PDB file of N, CA and C in Angstrom:
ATOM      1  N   UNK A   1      -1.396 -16.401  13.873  1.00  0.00           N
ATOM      2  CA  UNK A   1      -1.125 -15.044  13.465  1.00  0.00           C
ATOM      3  C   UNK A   1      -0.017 -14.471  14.351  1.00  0.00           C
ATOM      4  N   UNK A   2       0.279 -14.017  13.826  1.00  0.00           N
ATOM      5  CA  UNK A   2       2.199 -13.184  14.561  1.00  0.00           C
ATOM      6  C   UNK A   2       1.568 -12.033  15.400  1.00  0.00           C
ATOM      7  N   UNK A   3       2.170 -11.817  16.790  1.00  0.00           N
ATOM      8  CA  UNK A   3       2.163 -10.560  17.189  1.00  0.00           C
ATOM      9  C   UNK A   3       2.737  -9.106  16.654  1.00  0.00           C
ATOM     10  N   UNK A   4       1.912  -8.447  16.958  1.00  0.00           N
ATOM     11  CA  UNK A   4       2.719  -7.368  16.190  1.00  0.00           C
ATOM     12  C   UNK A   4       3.970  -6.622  16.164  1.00  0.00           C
ATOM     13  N   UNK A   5       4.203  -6.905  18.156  1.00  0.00           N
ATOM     14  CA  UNK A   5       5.856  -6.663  18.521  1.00  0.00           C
ATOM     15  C   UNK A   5       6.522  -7.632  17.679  1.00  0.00           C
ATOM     16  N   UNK A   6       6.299  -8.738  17.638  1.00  0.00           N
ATOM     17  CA  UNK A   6       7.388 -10.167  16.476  1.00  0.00           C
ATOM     18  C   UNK A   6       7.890  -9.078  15.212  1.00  0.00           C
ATOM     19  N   UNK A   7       6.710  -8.732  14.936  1.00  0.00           N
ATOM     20  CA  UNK A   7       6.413  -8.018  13.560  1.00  0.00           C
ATOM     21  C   UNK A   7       7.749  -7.192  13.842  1.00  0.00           C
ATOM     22  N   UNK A   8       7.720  -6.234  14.462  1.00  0.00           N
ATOM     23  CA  UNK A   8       8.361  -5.017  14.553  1.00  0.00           C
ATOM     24  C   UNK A   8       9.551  -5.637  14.811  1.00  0.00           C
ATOM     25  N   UNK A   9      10.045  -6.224  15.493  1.00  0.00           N
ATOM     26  CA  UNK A   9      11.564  -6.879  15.566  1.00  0.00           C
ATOM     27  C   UNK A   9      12.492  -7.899  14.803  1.00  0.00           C
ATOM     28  N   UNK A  10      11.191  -8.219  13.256  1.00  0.00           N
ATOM     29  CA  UNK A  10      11.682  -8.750  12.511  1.00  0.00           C
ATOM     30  C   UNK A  10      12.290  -7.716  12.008  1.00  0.00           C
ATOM     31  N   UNK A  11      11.231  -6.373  11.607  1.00  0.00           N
ATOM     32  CA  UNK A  11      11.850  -5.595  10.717  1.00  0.00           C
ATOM     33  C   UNK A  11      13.131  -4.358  11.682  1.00  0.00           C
ATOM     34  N   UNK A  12      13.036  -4.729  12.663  1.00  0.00           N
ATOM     35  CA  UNK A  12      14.397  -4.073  12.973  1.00  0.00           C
ATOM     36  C   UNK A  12      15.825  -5.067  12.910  1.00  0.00           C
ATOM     37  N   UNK A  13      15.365  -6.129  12.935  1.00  0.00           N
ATOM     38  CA  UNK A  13      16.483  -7.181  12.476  1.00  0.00           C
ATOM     39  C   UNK A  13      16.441  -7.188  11.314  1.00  0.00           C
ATOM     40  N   UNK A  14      15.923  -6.725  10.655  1.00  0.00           N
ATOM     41  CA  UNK A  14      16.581  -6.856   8.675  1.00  0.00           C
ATOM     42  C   UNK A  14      16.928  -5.216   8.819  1.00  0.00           C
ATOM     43  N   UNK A  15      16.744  -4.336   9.310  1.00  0.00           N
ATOM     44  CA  UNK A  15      17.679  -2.834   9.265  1.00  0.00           C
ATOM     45  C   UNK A  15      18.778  -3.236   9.671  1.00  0.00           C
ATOM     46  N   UNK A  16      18.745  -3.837  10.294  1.00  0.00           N
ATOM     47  CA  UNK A  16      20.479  -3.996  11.747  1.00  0.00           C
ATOM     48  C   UNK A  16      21.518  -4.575  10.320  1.00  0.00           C
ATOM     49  N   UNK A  17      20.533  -5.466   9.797  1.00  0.00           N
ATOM     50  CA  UNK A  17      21.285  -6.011   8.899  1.00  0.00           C
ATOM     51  C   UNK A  17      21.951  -5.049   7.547  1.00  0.00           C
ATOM     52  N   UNK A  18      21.352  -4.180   7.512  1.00  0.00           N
ATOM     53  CA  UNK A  18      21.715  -3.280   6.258  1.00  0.00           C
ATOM     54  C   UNK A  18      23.283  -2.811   6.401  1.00  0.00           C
ATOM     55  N   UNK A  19      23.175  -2.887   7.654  1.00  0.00           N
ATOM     56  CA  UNK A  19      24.869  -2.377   8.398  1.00  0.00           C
ATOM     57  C   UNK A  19      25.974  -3.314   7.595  1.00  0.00           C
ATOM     58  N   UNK A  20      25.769  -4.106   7.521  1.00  0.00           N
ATOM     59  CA  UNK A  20      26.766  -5.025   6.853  1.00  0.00           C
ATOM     60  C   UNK A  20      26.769  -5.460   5.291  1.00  0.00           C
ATOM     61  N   UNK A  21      25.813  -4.875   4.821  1.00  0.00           N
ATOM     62  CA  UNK A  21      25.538  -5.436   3.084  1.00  0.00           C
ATOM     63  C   UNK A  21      26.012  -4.071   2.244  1.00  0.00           C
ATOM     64  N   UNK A  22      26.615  -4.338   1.117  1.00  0.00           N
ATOM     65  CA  UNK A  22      26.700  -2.815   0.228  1.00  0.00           C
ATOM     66  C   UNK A  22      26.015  -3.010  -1.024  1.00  0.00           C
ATOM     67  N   UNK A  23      25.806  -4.190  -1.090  1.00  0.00           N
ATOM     68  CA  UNK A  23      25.143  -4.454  -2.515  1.00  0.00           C
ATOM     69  C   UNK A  23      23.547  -3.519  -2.524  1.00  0.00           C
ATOM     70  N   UNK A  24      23.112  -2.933  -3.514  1.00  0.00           N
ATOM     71  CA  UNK A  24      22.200  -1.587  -3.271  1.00  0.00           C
ATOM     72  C   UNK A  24      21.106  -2.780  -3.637  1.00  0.00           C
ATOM     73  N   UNK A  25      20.864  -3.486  -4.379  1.00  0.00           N
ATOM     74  CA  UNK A  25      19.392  -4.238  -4.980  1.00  0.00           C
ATOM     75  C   UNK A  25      19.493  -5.023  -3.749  1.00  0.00           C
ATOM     76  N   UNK A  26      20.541  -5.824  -3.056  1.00  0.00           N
ATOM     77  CA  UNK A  26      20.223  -6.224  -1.393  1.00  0.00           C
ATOM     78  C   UNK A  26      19.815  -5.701  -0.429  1.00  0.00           C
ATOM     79  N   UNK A  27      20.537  -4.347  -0.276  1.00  0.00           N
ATOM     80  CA  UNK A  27      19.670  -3.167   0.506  1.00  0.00           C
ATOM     81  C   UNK A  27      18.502  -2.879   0.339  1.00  0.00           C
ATOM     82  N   UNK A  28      18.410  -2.633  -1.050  1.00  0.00           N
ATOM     83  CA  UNK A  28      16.740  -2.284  -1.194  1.00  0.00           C
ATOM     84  C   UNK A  28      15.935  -3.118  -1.220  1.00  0.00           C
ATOM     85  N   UNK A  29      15.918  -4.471  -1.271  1.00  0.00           N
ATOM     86  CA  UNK A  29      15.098  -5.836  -1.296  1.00  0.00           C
ATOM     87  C   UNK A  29      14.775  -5.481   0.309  1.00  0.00           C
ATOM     88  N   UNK A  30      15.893  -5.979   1.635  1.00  0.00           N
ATOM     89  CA  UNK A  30      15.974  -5.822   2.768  1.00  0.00           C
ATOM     90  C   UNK A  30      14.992  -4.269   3.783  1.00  0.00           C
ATOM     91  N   UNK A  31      15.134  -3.785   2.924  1.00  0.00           N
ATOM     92  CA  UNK A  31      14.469  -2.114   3.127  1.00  0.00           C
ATOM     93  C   UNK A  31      12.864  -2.441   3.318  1.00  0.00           C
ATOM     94  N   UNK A  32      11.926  -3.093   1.280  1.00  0.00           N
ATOM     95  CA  UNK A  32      11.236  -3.431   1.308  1.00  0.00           C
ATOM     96  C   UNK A  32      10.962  -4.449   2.746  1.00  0.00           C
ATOM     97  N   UNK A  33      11.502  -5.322   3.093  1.00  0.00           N
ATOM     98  CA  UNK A  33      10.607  -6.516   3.318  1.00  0.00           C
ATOM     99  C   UNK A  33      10.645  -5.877   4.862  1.00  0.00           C
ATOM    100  N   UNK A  34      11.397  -4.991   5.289  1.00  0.00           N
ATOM    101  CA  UNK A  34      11.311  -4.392   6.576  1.00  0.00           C
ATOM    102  C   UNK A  34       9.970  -3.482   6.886  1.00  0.00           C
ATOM    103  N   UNK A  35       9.916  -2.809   5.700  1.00  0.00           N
ATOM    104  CA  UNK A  35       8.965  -1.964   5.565  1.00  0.00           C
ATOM    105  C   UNK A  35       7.673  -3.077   5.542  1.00  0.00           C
ATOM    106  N   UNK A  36       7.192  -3.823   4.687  1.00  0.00           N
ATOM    107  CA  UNK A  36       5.895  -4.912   5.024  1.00  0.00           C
ATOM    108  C   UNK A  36       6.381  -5.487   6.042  1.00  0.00           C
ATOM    109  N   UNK A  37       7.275  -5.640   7.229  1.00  0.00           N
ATOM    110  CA  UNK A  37       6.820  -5.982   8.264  1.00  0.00           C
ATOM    111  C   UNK A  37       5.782  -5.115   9.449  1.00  0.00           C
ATOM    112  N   UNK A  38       6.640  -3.790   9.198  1.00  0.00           N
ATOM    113  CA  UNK A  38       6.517  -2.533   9.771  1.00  0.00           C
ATOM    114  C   UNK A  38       4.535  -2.217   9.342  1.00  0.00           C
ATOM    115  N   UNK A  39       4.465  -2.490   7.953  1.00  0.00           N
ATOM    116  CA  UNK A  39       2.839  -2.380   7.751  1.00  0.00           C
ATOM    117  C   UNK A  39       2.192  -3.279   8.490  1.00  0.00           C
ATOM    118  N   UNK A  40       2.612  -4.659   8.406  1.00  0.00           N
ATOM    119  CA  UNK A  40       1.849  -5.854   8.715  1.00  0.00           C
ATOM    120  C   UNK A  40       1.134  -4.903  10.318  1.00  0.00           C
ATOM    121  N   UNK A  41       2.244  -4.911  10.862  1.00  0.00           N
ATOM    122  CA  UNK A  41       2.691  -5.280  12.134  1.00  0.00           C
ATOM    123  C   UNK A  41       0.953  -3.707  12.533  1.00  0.00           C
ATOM    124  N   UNK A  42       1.718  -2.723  12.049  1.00  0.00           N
ATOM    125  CA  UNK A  42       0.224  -1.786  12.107  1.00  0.00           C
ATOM    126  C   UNK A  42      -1.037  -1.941  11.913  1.00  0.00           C
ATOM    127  N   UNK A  43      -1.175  -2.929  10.915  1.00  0.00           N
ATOM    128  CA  UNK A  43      -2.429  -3.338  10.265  1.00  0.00           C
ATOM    129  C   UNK A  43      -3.252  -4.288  11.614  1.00  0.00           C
ATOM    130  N   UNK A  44      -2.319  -5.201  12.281  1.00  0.00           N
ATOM    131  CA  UNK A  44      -2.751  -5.917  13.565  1.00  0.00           C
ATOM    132  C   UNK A  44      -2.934  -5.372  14.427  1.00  0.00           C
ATOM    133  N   UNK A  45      -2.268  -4.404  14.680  1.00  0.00           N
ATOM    134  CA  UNK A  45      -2.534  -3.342  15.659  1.00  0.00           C
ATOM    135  C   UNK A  45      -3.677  -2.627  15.609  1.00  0.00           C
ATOM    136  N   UNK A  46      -4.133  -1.972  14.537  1.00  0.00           N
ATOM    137  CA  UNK A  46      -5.359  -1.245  14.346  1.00  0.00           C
ATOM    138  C   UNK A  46      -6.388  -2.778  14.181  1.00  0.00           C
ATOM    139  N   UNK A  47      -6.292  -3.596  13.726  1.00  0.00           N
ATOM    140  CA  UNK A  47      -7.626  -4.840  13.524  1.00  0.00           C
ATOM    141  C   UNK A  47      -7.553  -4.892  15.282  1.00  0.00           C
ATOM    142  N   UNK A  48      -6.512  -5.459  15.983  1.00  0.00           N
ATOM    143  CA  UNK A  48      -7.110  -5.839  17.456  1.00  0.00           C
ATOM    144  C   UNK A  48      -7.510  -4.385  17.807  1.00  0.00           C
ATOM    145  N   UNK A  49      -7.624  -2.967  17.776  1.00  0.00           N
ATOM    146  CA  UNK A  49      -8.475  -2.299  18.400  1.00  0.00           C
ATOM    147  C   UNK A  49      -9.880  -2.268  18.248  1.00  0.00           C
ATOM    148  N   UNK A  50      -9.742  -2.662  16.706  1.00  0.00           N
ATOM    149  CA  UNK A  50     -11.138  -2.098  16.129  1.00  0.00           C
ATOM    150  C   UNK A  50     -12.277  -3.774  17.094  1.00  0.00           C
ATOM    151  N   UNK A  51     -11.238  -4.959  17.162  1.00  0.00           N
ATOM    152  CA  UNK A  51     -11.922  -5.828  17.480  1.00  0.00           C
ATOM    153  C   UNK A  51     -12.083  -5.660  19.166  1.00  0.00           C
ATOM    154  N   UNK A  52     -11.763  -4.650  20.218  1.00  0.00           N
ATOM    155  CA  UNK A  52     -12.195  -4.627  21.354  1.00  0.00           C
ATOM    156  C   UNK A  52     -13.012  -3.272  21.088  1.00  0.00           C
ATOM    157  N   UNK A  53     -12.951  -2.650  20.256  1.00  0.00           N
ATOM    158  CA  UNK A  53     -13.977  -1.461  20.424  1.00  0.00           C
ATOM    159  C   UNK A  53     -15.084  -2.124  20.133  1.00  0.00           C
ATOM    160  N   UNK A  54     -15.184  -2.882  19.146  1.00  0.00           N
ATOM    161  CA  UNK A  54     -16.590  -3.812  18.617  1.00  0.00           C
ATOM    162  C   UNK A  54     -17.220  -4.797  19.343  1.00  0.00           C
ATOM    163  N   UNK A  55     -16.155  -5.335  20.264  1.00  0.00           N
ATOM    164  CA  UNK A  55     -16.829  -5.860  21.576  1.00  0.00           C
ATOM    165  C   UNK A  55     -17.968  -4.948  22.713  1.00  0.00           C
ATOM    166  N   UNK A  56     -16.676  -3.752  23.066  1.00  0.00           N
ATOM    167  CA  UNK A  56     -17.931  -2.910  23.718  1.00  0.00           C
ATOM    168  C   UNK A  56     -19.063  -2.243  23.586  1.00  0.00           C
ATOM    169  N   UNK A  57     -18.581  -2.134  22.394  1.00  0.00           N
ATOM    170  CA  UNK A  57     -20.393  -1.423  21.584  1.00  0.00           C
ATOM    171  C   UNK A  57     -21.143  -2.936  21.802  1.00  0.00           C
ATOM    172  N   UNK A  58     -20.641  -4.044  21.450  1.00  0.00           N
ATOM    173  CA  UNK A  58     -21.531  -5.040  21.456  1.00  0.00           C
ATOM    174  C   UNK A  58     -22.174  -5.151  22.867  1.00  0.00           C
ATOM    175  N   UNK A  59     -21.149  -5.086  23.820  1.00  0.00           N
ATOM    176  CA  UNK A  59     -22.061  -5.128  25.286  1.00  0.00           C
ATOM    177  C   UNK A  59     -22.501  -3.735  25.739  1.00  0.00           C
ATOM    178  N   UNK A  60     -22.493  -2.591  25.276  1.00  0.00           N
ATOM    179  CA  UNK A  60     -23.225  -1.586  25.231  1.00  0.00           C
ATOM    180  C   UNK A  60     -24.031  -1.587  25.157  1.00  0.00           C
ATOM    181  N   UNK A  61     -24.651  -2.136  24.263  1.00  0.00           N
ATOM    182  CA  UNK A  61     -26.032  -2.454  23.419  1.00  0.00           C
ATOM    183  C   UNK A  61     -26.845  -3.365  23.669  1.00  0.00           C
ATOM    184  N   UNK A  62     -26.156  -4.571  24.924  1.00  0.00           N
ATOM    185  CA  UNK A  62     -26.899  -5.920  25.621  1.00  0.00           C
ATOM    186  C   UNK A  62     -26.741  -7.034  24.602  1.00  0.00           C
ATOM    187  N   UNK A  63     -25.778  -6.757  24.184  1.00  0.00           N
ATOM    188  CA  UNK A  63     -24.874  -8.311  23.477  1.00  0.00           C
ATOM    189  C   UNK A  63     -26.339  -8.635  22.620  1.00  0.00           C
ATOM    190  N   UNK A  64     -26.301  -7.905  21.225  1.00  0.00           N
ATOM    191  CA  UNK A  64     -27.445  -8.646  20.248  1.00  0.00           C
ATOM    192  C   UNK A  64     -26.718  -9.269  19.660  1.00  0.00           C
ATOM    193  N   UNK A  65     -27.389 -10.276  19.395  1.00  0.00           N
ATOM    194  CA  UNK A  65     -27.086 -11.319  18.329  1.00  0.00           C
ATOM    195  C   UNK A  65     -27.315 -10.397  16.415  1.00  0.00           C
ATOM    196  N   UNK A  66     -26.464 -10.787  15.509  1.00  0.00           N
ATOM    197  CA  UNK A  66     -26.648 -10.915  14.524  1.00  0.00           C
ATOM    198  C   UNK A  66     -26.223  -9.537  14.083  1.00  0.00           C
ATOM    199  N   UNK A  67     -25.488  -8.486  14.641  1.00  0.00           N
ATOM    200  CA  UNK A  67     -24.959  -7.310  14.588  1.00  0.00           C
ATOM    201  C   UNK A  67     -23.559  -6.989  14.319  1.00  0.00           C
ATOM    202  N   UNK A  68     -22.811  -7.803  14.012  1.00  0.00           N
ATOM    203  CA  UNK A  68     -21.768  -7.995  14.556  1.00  0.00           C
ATOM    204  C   UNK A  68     -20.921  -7.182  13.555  1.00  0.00           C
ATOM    205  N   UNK A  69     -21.178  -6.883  11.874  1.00  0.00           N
ATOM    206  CA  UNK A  69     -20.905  -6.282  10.972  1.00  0.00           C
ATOM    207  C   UNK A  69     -20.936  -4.883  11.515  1.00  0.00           C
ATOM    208  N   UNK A  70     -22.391  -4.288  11.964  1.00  0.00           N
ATOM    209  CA  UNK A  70     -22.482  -2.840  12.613  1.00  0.00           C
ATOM    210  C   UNK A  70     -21.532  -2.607  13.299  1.00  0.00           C
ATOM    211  N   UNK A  71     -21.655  -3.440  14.266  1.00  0.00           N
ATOM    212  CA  UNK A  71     -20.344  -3.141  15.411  1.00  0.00           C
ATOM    213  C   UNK A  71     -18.884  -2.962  14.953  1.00  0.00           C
ATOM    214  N   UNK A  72     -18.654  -4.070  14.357  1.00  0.00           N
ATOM    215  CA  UNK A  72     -17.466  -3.603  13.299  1.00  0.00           C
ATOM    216  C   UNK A  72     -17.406  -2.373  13.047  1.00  0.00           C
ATOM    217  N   UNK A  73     -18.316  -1.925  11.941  1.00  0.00           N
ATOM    218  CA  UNK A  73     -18.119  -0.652  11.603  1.00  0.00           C
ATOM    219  C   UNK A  73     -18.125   0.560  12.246  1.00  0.00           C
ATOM    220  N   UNK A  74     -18.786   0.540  13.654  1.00  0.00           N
ATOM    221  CA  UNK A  74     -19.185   1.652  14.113  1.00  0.00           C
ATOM    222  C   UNK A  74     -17.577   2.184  14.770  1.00  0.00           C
ATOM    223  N   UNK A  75     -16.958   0.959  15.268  1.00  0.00           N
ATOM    224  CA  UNK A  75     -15.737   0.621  15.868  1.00  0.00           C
ATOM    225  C   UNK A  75     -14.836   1.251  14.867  1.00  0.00           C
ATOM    226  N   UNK A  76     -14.730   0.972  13.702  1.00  0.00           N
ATOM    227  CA  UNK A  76     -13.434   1.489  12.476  1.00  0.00           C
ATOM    228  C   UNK A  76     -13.747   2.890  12.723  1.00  0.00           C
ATOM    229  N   UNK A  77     -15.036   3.410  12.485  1.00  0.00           N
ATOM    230  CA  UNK A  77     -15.536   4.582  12.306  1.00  0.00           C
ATOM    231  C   UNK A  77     -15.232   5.645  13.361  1.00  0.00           C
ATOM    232  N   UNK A  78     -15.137   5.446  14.280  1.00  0.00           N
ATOM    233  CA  UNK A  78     -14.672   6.042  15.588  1.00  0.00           C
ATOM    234  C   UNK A  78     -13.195   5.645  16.066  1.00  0.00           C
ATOM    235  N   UNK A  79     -12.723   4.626  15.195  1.00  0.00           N
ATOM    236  CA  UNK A  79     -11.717   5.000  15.959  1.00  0.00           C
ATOM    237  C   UNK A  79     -10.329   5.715  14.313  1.00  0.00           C
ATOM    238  N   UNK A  80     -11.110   5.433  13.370  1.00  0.00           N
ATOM    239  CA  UNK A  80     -10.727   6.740  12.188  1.00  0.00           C
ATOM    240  C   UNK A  80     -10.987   8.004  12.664  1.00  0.00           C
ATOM    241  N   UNK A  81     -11.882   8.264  13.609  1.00  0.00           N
ATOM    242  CA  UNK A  81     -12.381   9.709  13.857  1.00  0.00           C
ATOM    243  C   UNK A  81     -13.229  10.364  12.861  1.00  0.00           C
ATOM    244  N   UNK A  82     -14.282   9.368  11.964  1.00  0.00           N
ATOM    245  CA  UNK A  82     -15.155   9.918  10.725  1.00  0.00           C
ATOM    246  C   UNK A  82     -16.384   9.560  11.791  1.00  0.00           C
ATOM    247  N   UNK A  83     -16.972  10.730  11.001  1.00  0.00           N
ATOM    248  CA  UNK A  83     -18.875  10.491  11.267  1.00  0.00           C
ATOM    249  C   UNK A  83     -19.239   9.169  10.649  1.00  0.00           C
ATOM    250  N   UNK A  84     -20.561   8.430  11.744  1.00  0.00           N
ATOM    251  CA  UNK A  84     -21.008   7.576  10.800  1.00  0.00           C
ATOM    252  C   UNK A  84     -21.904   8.323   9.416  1.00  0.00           C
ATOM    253  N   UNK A  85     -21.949   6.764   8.710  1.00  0.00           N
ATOM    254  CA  UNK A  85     -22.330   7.293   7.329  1.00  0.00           C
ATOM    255  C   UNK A  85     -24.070   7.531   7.587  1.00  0.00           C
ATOM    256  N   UNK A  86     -24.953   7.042   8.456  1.00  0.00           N
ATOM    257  CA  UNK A  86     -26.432   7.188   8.539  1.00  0.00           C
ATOM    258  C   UNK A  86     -26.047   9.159   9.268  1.00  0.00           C
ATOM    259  N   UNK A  87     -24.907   9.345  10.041  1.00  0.00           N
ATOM    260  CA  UNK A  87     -25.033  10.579  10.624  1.00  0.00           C
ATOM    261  C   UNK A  87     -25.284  12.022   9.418  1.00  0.00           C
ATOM    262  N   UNK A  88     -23.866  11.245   8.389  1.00  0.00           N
ATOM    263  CA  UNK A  88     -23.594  12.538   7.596  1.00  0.00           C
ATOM    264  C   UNK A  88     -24.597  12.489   6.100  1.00  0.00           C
ATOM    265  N   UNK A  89     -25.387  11.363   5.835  1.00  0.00           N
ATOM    266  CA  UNK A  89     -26.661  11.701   5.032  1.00  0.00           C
ATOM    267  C   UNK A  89     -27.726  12.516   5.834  1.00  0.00           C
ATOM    268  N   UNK A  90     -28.133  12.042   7.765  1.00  0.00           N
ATOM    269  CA  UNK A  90     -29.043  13.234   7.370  1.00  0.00           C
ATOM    270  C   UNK A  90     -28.744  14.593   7.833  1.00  0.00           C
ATOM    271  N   UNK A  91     -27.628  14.416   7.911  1.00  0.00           N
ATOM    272  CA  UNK A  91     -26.952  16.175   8.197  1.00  0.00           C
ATOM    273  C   UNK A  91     -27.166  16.906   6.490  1.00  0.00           C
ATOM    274  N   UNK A  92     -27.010  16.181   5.552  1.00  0.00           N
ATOM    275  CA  UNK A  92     -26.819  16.883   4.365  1.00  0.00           C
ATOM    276  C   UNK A  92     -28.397  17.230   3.990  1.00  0.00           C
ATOM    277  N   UNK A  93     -29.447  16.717   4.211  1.00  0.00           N
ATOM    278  CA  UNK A  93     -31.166  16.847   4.128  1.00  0.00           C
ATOM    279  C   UNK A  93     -31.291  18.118   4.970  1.00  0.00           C
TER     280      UNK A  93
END
């Protein structure tokens, strides 16, 4: 799997490149594929947080076995900045 800086310096090496092309469907091909680097590259960025936040809840908790989905989620969930979902059902009761 690519780092996410790689990521980001592919897609500033296909901008650099726009400098020199006039053809507009080349530009805009080049634009796109800069731009899905630019996502990729975020998308890894937010997965490796969510995967050390999900570590520490895991040793928070005394490293259980077979949790590992929760932890996941609790991890996305906090670090989106949303309530968990068991919080905001019984807030609504």
């Amino acid at each position: 799997m690519k780092k996410s800086g790689e990521l980001r310096q592919r897609a500033e090496h296909y901008r650099g490149l726009k400098r020199h092309i006039s053809d507009r469907r080349a530009l805009q091909a080049i634009g796109e594929l800069a731009d899905e680097f630019e996502t990729e590259a975020a998308a890894l960025e937010k997965c490796c947080l969510v995967r050390r936040r999900a570590f520490e809840i895991w040793l928070e908790r005394g490293c259980p076995e077979g949790r590992d989905t929760e932890h996941w989620l609790l991890a996305e969930w906090e670090l989106a900045g949303t309530d968990q979902p068991g919080q905001r059902i019984r807030e609504r009761t």
